[in-house]
PDB file of C-alpha atoms and ligand atoms in Angstrom:
ATOM      1  CA  MET A 849       0.278   0.189  -0.105  1.00 96.00           C
ATOM      2  CA  ASN A 850       1.050   3.111  -0.490  1.00 98.00           C
ATOM      3  CA  ILE A 851      -0.436   7.258   1.016  1.00 98.00           C
ATOM      4  CA  ARG A 852       0.423  10.161  -0.439  1.00 98.00           C
ATOM      5  CA  ILE A 853       0.346  13.305   1.562  1.00 98.00           C
ATOM      6  CA  ALA A 854       0.193  16.761   1.077  1.00 98.00           C
ATOM      7  CA  HIS A 855       2.342  19.332   3.132  1.00 98.00           C
ATOM      8  CA  LEU A 856       0.499  22.545   1.958  1.00 98.00           C
ATOM      9  CA  TYR A 857       2.373  25.454   3.143  1.00 98.00           C
ATOM     10  CA  PRO A 858       5.032  24.007   5.224  1.00 97.00           C
ATOM     11  CA  ASP A 859       7.792  26.504   5.238  1.00 96.00           C
ATOM     12  CA  MET A 860       5.086  29.189   6.539  1.00 95.00           C
ATOM     13  CA  LEU A 861       2.544  27.610   8.146  1.00 96.00           C
ATOM     14  CA  ASN A 862       4.571  25.297  11.208  1.00 92.00           C
ATOM     15  CA  LEU A 863       3.983  26.425  14.988  1.00 92.00           C
ATOM     16  CA  TYR A 864       5.087  24.856  17.905  1.00 92.00           C
ATOM     17  CA  GLY A 865       6.230  21.828  15.726  1.00 92.00           C
ATOM     18  CA  ASP A 866       3.152  20.844  13.793  1.00 95.00           C
ATOM     19  CA  ARG A 867       5.456  19.189  11.411  1.00 96.00           C
ATOM     20  CA  GLY A 868       5.612  16.425  13.552  1.00 97.00           C
ATOM     21  CA  ASN A 869       1.991  15.536  12.819  1.00 98.00           C
ATOM     22  CA  ILE A 870       3.813  14.540   9.259  1.00 98.00           C
ATOM     23  CA  ILE A 871       5.853  12.733  11.024  1.00 98.00           C
ATOM     24  CA  ALA A 872       3.669  10.745  13.571  1.00 98.00           C
ATOM     25  CA  LEU A 873       1.782   9.416  10.266  1.00 98.00           C
ATOM     26  CA  THR A 874       4.407   8.787   8.204  1.00 98.00           C
ATOM     27  CA  ARG A 875       5.791   6.557  11.093  1.00 98.00           C
ATOM     28  CA  ARG A 876       2.936   4.865  12.136  1.00 98.00           C
ATOM     29  CA  MET A 877       1.600   3.873   8.331  1.00 98.00           C
ATOM     30  CA  ASN A 878       5.448   2.951   7.659  1.00 98.00           C
ATOM     31  CA  PHE A 879       5.360   0.633  11.193  1.00 98.00           C
ATOM     32  CA  ARG A 880       2.242  -1.203   9.044  1.00 97.00           C
ATOM     33  CA  GLY A 881       4.128  -1.618   6.034  1.00 97.00           C
ATOM     34  CA  ILE A 882       2.330   1.242   4.220  1.00 97.00           C
ATOM     35  CA  GLU A 883       4.905   3.560   2.073  1.00 98.00           C
ATOM     36  CA  VAL A 884       3.922   6.958   2.255  1.00 98.00           C
ATOM     37  CA  GLN A 885       5.741  10.155   0.468  1.00 98.00           C
ATOM     38  CA  THR A 886       5.068  13.437   1.108  1.00 98.00           C
ATOM     39  CA  ASP A 887       5.390  16.398  -1.673  1.00 98.00           C
ATOM     40  CA  ALA A 888       5.466  20.044  -0.026  1.00 98.00           C
ATOM     41  CA  ILE A 889       3.499  22.131  -1.553  1.00 98.00           C
ATOM     42  CA  THR A 890       4.477  25.545  -1.031  1.00 98.00           C
ATOM     43  CA  MET A 891       3.125  29.043  -2.631  1.00 97.00           C
ATOM     44  CA  GLY A 892       3.573  29.114  -6.635  1.00 97.00           C
ATOM     45  CA  LYS A 893       3.787  25.333  -7.060  1.00 97.00           C
ATOM     46  CA  SER A 894       0.508  23.835  -8.696  1.00 95.00           C
ATOM     47  CA  PHE A 895      -1.559  21.764  -6.594  1.00 97.00           C
ATOM     48  CA  ASN A 896      -4.103  18.927  -8.215  1.00 98.00           C
ATOM     49  CA  ALA A 897      -5.792  17.624  -5.074  1.00 98.00           C
ATOM     50  CA  GLU A 898      -6.461  14.022  -6.394  1.00 97.00           C
ATOM     51  CA  ASP A 899      -2.788  13.397  -6.601  1.00 98.00           C
ATOM     52  CA  TYR A 900      -2.850  12.724  -2.773  1.00 98.00           C
ATOM     53  CA  ASP A 901      -4.844  10.723   0.233  1.00 98.00           C
ATOM     54  CA  ILE A 902      -4.079  12.808   2.835  1.00 98.00           C
ATOM     55  CA  LEU A 903      -3.906  16.949   3.035  1.00 98.00           C
ATOM     56  CA  PHE A 904      -2.482  18.796   6.387  1.00 98.00           C
ATOM     57  CA  ILE A 905      -1.722  22.342   6.689  1.00 98.00           C
ATOM     58  CA  GLY A 906      -0.382  23.892   9.955  1.00 98.00           C
ATOM     59  CA  GLY A 907      -0.506  26.961  12.004  1.00 96.00           C
ATOM     60  CA  GLY A 908       1.082  30.458  11.646  1.00 93.00           C
ATOM     61  CA  GLN A 909       0.622  33.928  12.253  1.00 93.00           C
ATOM     62  CA  ASP A 910      -2.101  36.447  10.949  1.00 93.00           C
ATOM     63  CA  PHE A 911       0.782  37.683   9.005  1.00 94.00           C
ATOM     64  CA  GLU A 912       1.781  34.466   7.340  1.00 94.00           C
ATOM     65  CA  GLN A 913      -2.155  34.344   6.778  1.00 93.00           C
ATOM     66  CA  ASP A 914      -2.521  37.162   4.804  1.00 94.00           C
ATOM     67  CA  VAL A 915       0.453  36.436   2.397  1.00 95.00           C
ATOM     68  CA  LEU A 916      -0.357  33.357   1.521  1.00 95.00           C
ATOM     69  CA  LEU A 917      -4.209  34.740   0.610  1.00 95.00           C
ATOM     70  CA  ASP A 918      -3.056  35.519  -3.138  1.00 96.00           C
ATOM     71  CA  ASP A 919      -1.709  31.808  -3.455  1.00 97.00           C
ATOM     72  CA  LEU A 920      -4.432  29.825  -1.967  1.00 97.00           C
ATOM     73  CA  LYS A 921      -7.013  32.152  -4.174  1.00 96.00           C
ATOM     74  CA  LYS A 922      -4.480  31.208  -7.134  1.00 96.00           C
ATOM     75  CA  GLY A 923      -6.778  27.580  -7.364  1.00 97.00           C
ATOM     76  CA  LYS A 924      -5.168  26.004  -4.558  1.00 98.00           C
ATOM     77  CA  ASP A 925      -8.589  26.816  -2.625  1.00 97.00           C
ATOM     78  CA  ILE A 926     -11.090  25.399  -5.383  1.00 97.00           C
ATOM     79  CA  GLU A 927      -8.844  21.975  -4.915  1.00 98.00           C
ATOM     80  CA  ILE A 928      -9.027  21.870  -1.232  1.00 98.00           C
ATOM     81  CA  SER A 929     -12.757  22.596  -1.278  1.00 98.00           C
ATOM     82  CA  LYS A 930     -13.579  19.510  -3.848  1.00 98.00           C
ATOM     83  CA  ALA A 931     -11.171  17.517  -2.084  1.00 98.00           C
ATOM     84  CA  ILE A 932     -12.981  17.903   1.599  1.00 98.00           C
ATOM     85  CA  ASN A 933     -16.633  17.379  -0.639  1.00 98.00           C
ATOM     86  CA  ASN A 934     -15.020  14.675  -1.749  1.00 98.00           C
ATOM     87  CA  GLY A 935     -14.067  12.973   1.808  1.00 98.00           C
ATOM     88  CA  ILE A 936     -10.250  13.280   1.835  1.00 98.00           C
ATOM     89  CA  ALA A 937      -9.058  12.811   4.609  1.00 98.00           C
ATOM     90  CA  MET A 938      -7.753  16.025   6.253  1.00 98.00           C
ATOM     91  CA  LEU A 939      -5.975  17.572   8.719  1.00 98.00           C
ATOM     92  CA  ALA A 940      -5.987  21.489   9.765  1.00 98.00           C
ATOM     93  CA  ILE A 941      -4.442  22.998  12.514  1.00 98.00           C
ATOM     94  CA  CYS A 942      -4.909  26.364  14.218  1.00 98.00           C
ATOM     95  CA  GLY A 943      -4.656  28.743  11.728  1.00 97.00           C
ATOM     96  CA  GLY A 944      -4.619  26.567   8.277  1.00 98.00           C
ATOM     97  CA  TYR A 945      -7.875  25.133  10.299  1.00 98.00           C
ATOM     98  CA  GLN A 946      -9.767  28.779  10.509  1.00 98.00           C
ATOM     99  CA  MET A 947      -8.445  29.268   6.560  1.00 98.00           C
ATOM    100  CA  LEU A 948     -10.864  26.627   5.726  1.00 98.00           C
ATOM    101  CA  GLY A 949     -13.826  28.783   6.584  1.00 98.00           C
ATOM    102  CA  LYS A 950     -15.508  31.661   5.548  1.00 98.00           C
ATOM    103  CA  TYR A 951     -13.426  34.286   7.101  1.00 98.00           C
ATOM    104  CA  TYR A 952     -11.268  35.896   9.558  1.00 97.00           C
ATOM    105  CA  LYS A 953     -11.510  39.273  10.989  1.00 97.00           C
ATOM    106  CA  THR A 954      -8.506  39.549  12.609  1.00 95.00           C
ATOM    107  CA  TYR A 955      -7.959  41.221  15.864  1.00 95.00           C
ATOM    108  CA  ASP A 956      -7.328  44.898  14.794  1.00 94.00           C
ATOM    109  CA  GLY A 957     -10.042  44.611  11.848  1.00 94.00           C
ATOM    110  CA  LYS A 958      -8.895  43.092   8.608  1.00 94.00           C
ATOM    111  CA  LYS A 959     -11.171  40.267   7.082  1.00 96.00           C
ATOM    112  CA  LEU A 960      -9.521  37.924   5.381  1.00 95.00           C
ATOM    113  CA  GLU A 961     -12.014  36.189   3.075  1.00 96.00           C
ATOM    114  CA  TYR A 962     -11.276  32.464   2.872  1.00 96.00           C
ATOM    115  CA  MET A 963     -12.202  29.582   1.011  1.00 95.00           C
ATOM    116  CA  GLY A 964     -15.168  28.181   2.618  1.00 96.00           C
ATOM    117  CA  ALA A 965     -15.175  25.408   2.330  1.00 97.00           C
ATOM    118  CA  LEU A 966     -16.403  24.833   5.535  1.00 98.00           C
ATOM    119  CA  ASP A 967     -19.574  26.495   7.474  1.00 98.00           C
ATOM    120  CA  PHE A 968     -17.796  28.470   9.855  1.00 98.00           C
ATOM    121  CA  TYR A 969     -16.103  32.144  10.817  1.00 98.00           C
ATOM    122  CA  THR A 970     -13.170  33.190  12.825  1.00 98.00           C
ATOM    123  CA  GLU A 971     -13.308  36.688  14.237  1.00 98.00           C
ATOM    124  CA  GLY A 972     -10.295  37.819  16.764  1.00 98.00           C
ATOM    125  CA  LYS A 973      -9.699  39.566  20.027  1.00 98.00           C
ATOM    126  CA  GLU A 974      -6.998  41.402  21.583  1.00 97.00           C
ATOM    127  CA  GLU A 975      -6.922  38.549  24.470  1.00 97.00           C
ATOM    128  CA  ARG A 976      -5.578  35.933  23.240  1.00 98.00           C
ATOM    129  CA  MET A 977      -6.301  31.941  24.330  1.00 98.00           C
ATOM    130  CA  ILE A 978      -3.415  30.675  25.516  1.00 98.00           C
ATOM    131  CA  GLY A 979      -2.668  26.982  27.108  1.00 96.00           C
ATOM    132  CA  ASN A 980      -2.229  23.680  27.180  1.00 95.00           C
ATOM    133  CA  TYR A 981      -6.279  22.166  26.895  1.00 97.00           C
ATOM    134  CA  ALA A 982      -7.644  19.348  26.656  1.00 97.00           C
ATOM    135  CA  PHE A 983     -11.370  17.345  24.604  1.00 97.00           C
ATOM    136  CA  ARG A 984     -13.187  14.887  24.266  1.00 97.00           C
ATOM    137  CA  THR A 985     -14.433  13.504  20.993  1.00 98.00           C
ATOM    138  CA  LYS A 986     -17.821  11.868  19.958  1.00 97.00           C
ATOM    139  CA  GLU A 987     -16.181   8.087  19.826  1.00 95.00           C
ATOM    140  CA  GLY A 988     -14.371   8.865  23.581  1.00 96.00           C
ATOM    141  CA  ILE A 989     -11.311  10.169  22.432  1.00 95.00           C
ATOM    142  CA  GLU A 990      -9.381  12.375  25.343  1.00 95.00           C
ATOM    143  CA  VAL A 991      -7.183  14.574  23.220  1.00 96.00           C
ATOM    144  CA  VAL A 992      -4.266  16.483  24.780  1.00 96.00           C
ATOM    145  CA  GLY A 993      -3.039  19.804  22.996  1.00 95.00           C
ATOM    146  CA  PHE A 994      -1.542  23.086  23.377  1.00 96.00           C
ATOM    147  CA  GLU A 995      -3.741  26.137  21.846  1.00 98.00           C
ATOM    148  CA  ASN A 996      -2.021  29.985  21.438  1.00 98.00           C
ATOM    149  CA  HIS A 997      -5.211  31.963  19.173  1.00 98.00           C
ATOM    150  CA  SER A 998      -6.998  35.751  18.936  1.00 98.00           C
ATOM    151  CA  GLY A 999      -9.254  33.929  16.576  1.00 98.00           C
ATOM    152  CA  ARG A1000     -12.558  32.934  18.055  1.00 98.00           C
ATOM    153  CA  THR A1001     -13.935  30.416  15.820  1.00 98.00           C
ATOM    154  CA  TYR A1002     -18.297  29.794  15.386  1.00 98.00           C
ATOM    155  CA  LEU A1003     -19.228  26.552  13.661  1.00 98.00           C
ATOM    156  CA  GLY A1004     -22.398  26.628  11.404  1.00 98.00           C
ATOM    157  CA  SER A1005     -24.747  24.092  11.604  1.00 98.00           C
ATOM    158  CA  ASN A1006     -23.418  21.971   8.072  1.00 97.00           C
ATOM    159  CA  VAL A1007     -20.301  20.603  10.374  1.00 98.00           C
ATOM    160  CA  GLU A1008     -20.032  19.249  13.721  1.00 98.00           C
ATOM    161  CA  PRO A1009     -17.305  20.040  16.714  1.00 98.00           C
ATOM    162  CA  LEU A1010     -14.148  17.669  16.678  1.00 98.00           C
ATOM    163  CA  GLY A1011     -14.976  17.200  20.107  1.00 98.00           C
ATOM    164  CA  THR A1012     -15.965  18.944  23.427  1.00 98.00           C
ATOM    165  CA  VAL A1013     -13.827  20.643  25.673  1.00 98.00           C
ATOM    166  CA  ILE A1014     -12.746  18.939  28.738  1.00 97.00           C
ATOM    167  CA  LYS A1015     -10.647  22.240  29.956  1.00 97.00           C
ATOM    168  CA  GLY A1016      -9.393  25.430  28.087  1.00 97.00           C
ATOM    169  CA  TYR A1017     -10.693  27.322  25.557  1.00 98.00           C
ATOM    170  CA  GLY A1018     -11.354  25.469  22.306  1.00 98.00           C
ATOM    171  CA  ASN A1019     -13.187  26.807  19.078  1.00 98.00           C
ATOM    172  CA  ASN A1020     -14.276  30.365  21.148  1.00 98.00           C
ATOM    173  CA  GLY A1021     -13.898  30.216  24.705  1.00 98.00           C
ATOM    174  CA  GLU A1022     -17.754  30.126  25.361  1.00 98.00           C
ATOM    175  CA  ASP A1023     -19.608  27.210  23.735  1.00 98.00           C
ATOM    176  CA  LYS A1024     -17.252  24.272  24.800  1.00 98.00           C
ATOM    177  CA  THR A1025     -16.690  23.666  21.525  1.00 98.00           C
ATOM    178  CA  GLU A1026     -13.212  22.677  19.565  1.00 98.00           C
ATOM    179  CA  GLY A1027     -12.254  22.448  16.331  1.00 98.00           C
ATOM    180  CA  VAL A1028     -14.125  21.031  13.353  1.00 98.00           C
ATOM    181  CA  ARG A1029     -15.522  17.886  11.664  1.00 98.00           C
ATOM    182  CA  PHE A1030     -17.127  17.232   8.039  1.00 98.00           C
ATOM    183  CA  LYS A1031     -16.704  14.197   6.451  1.00 98.00           C
ATOM    184  CA  ASN A1032     -13.296  13.243   6.828  1.00 98.00           C
ATOM    185  CA  THR A1033     -11.863  16.646   7.314  1.00 98.00           C
ATOM    186  CA  PHE A1034     -10.216  17.688  10.811  1.00 98.00           C
ATOM    187  CA  GLY A1035      -9.653  20.463  11.754  1.00 98.00           C
ATOM    188  CA  THR A1036      -8.201  21.722  15.737  1.00 98.00           C
ATOM    189  CA  TYR A1037      -6.486  24.544  17.352  1.00 98.00           C
ATOM    190  CA  SER A1038      -4.233  22.001  18.946  1.00 97.00           C
ATOM    191  CA  HIS A1039      -0.273  22.701  18.687  1.00 95.00           C
ATOM    192  CA  GLY A1040       2.481  21.018  20.167  1.00 86.00           C
ATOM    193  CA  PRO A1041       1.612  18.491  17.716  1.00 95.00           C
ATOM    194  CA  ILE A1042      -1.184  16.641  18.257  1.00 96.00           C
ATOM    195  CA  LEU A1043      -1.111  13.413  16.551  1.00 97.00           C
ATOM    196  CA  PRO A1044       2.013  12.133  18.244  1.00 96.00           C
ATOM    197  CA  LYS A1045       0.671  12.260  21.918  1.00 93.00           C
ATOM    198  CA  ASN A1046      -2.396  11.374  20.335  1.00 96.00           C
ATOM    199  CA  PRO A1047      -1.985   7.750  18.400  1.00 97.00           C
ATOM    200  CA  GLN A1048      -6.060   6.966  18.285  1.00 96.00           C
ATOM    201  CA  LEU A1049      -6.533  10.914  16.467  1.00 97.00           C
ATOM    202  CA  ALA A1050      -3.924   9.819  14.108  1.00 98.00           C
ATOM    203  CA  ASP A1051      -5.136   6.451  13.361  1.00 97.00           C
ATOM    204  CA  MET A1052      -9.174   7.420  12.509  1.00 97.00           C
ATOM    205  CA  ILE A1053      -6.795   9.867   9.821  1.00 98.00           C
ATOM    206  CA  ILE A1054      -4.585   6.926   8.841  1.00 98.00           C
ATOM    207  CA  SER A1055      -8.070   4.813   8.516  1.00 98.00           C
ATOM    208  CA  LYS A1056      -9.964   6.861   6.091  1.00 97.00           C
ATOM    209  CA  ALA A1057      -7.280   7.110   3.856  1.00 98.00           C
ATOM    210  CA  ILE A1058      -6.905   3.656   3.587  1.00 98.00           C
ATOM    211  CA  GLU A1059     -10.104   3.258   3.473  1.00 97.00           C
ATOM    212  CA  ASN A1060     -10.769   5.971   0.563  1.00 98.00           C
ATOM    213  CA  LYS A1061      -8.313   4.122  -1.599  1.00 97.00           C
ATOM    214  CA  TYR A1062      -8.661   0.430  -1.206  1.00 97.00           C
ATOM    215  CA  GLY A1063     -11.705  -0.143   0.728  1.00 96.00           C
ATOM    216  CA  LYS A1064     -11.609  -1.425   3.650  1.00 90.00           C
ATOM    217  CA  CYS A1065      -9.352  -0.836   6.416  1.00 90.00           C
ATOM    218  CA  ASN A1066      -7.875  -3.021   9.862  1.00 90.00           C
ATOM    219  CA  LEU A1067      -5.085  -1.070  10.985  1.00 95.00           C
ATOM    220  CA  GLU A1068      -3.013  -3.379  12.915  1.00 95.00           C
ATOM    221  CA  PRO A1069      -2.415  -2.092  16.648  1.00 97.00           C
ATOM    222  CA  LEU A1070       0.907  -0.814  17.878  1.00 98.00           C
ATOM    223  CA  ASP A1071       2.471  -0.161  20.529  1.00 97.00           C
ATOM    224  CA  ASP A1072       1.535   2.922  22.217  1.00 97.00           C
ATOM    225  CA  GLU A1073       3.089   2.777  25.382  1.00 97.00           C
ATOM    226  CA  LEU A1074       4.899   6.083  25.639  1.00 96.00           C
ATOM    227  CA  GLU A1075       2.326   7.660  23.697  1.00 96.00           C
ATOM    228  CA  ASN A1076      -0.349   7.191  26.074  1.00 95.00           C
ATOM    229  CA  LYS A1077       1.956   7.726  28.965  1.00 95.00           C
ATOM    230  CA  ALA A1078       2.692  11.242  27.571  1.00 93.00           C
ATOM    231  CA  ARG A1079      -0.472  11.903  27.316  1.00 94.00           C
ATOM    232  CA  LYS A1080      -1.416  10.750  30.558  1.00 93.00           C
ATOM    233  CA  GLN A1081       1.232  12.438  31.995  1.00 94.00           C
ATOM    234  CA  VAL A1082      -0.447  16.349  30.689  1.00 92.00           C
ATOM    235  CA  MET A1083      -3.187  15.613  31.621  1.00 93.00           C
ATOM    236  CA  LYS A1084      -2.080  14.667  35.015  1.00 94.00           C
ATOM    237  CA  LEU A1085       0.114  17.816  35.313  1.00 93.00           C
ATOM    238  CA  TYR A1086      -2.438  20.434  33.063  1.00 90.00           C
ATOM    239  CA  ILE A1087      -5.808  18.902  32.934  1.00 89.00           C
ATOM    240  CA  LYS A1088      -7.320  16.867  35.773  1.00 79.00           C
TER     241      LYS A1088
HETATM  242  N1  LIG B1241      -3.282  34.121  13.182  1.00 83.55           N
HETATM  243  C1  LIG B1241      -4.513  32.936  14.212  1.00 83.55           C
HETATM  244  C2  LIG B1241      -4.581  33.175  15.666  1.00 83.55           C
HETATM  245  O1  LIG B1241      -4.159  34.080  16.093  1.00 83.55           O
HETATM  246  C3  LIG B1241      -3.852  31.195  14.378  1.00 83.55           C
HETATM  247  C4  LIG B1241      -2.405  31.141  15.308  1.00 83.55           C
HETATM  248  C5  LIG B1241      -1.846  30.074  15.183  1.00 83.55           C
HETATM  249  O2  LIG B1241      -1.921  29.564  14.544  1.00 83.55           O
HETATM  250  N2  LIG B1241      -1.493  29.432  16.750  1.00 83.55           N
HETATM  251  O3  LIG B1241      -5.982  33.094  15.993  1.00 83.55           O
END
């Protein structure tokens, strides 16, 4: 088996080691004998989403999100929206997550029109939402992460949250929702990176990609002792 990952804007959107998510996905597939090829999709590079099985986009500052906008609007936005609707497996972090929505109004009043692939919008405030946090997905997976954002995201009725906040702010610090889920696309505010210490979430993304490409998918279990210890330690120290 062979899985192809597109890493969107890796040189611009890579806060707090977001690239570690690509490493976690790759290693967890390699351990199971699945080959992985990752392409860096930088500004100016042409991008055909049909060439890929997983899309990944990390987080960045308002500045980078603004700089990227012209490039995004030259066709990558349409490719990404189409792929999301066709059920591609995708993970988007923080600034990259915000870019899937309708718009982002920065705390100083600048409105960035985004791709509108998903039904939500984001508005920034001067006071940032920072800290270790945790949330629970509808499958009951407890996810730990680190958030640092000015944007408050408000979900529309056509999407689901990725989880419910256990501790921290999540999407907006008000409604206890965290992240977004639509078909096989997952968006989250969690940096850290999120996947190495939340292996169940990593395997959910891998399973979706394999199911899409090869039909059924029964992932061989891995020894996640260290990953689970790391997550439990974060829970103990910062959350519960
Ligand atoms: N620019 C966004 C915000 O501050 C995203 C920040 C991030 O990716 N950490 O809301």
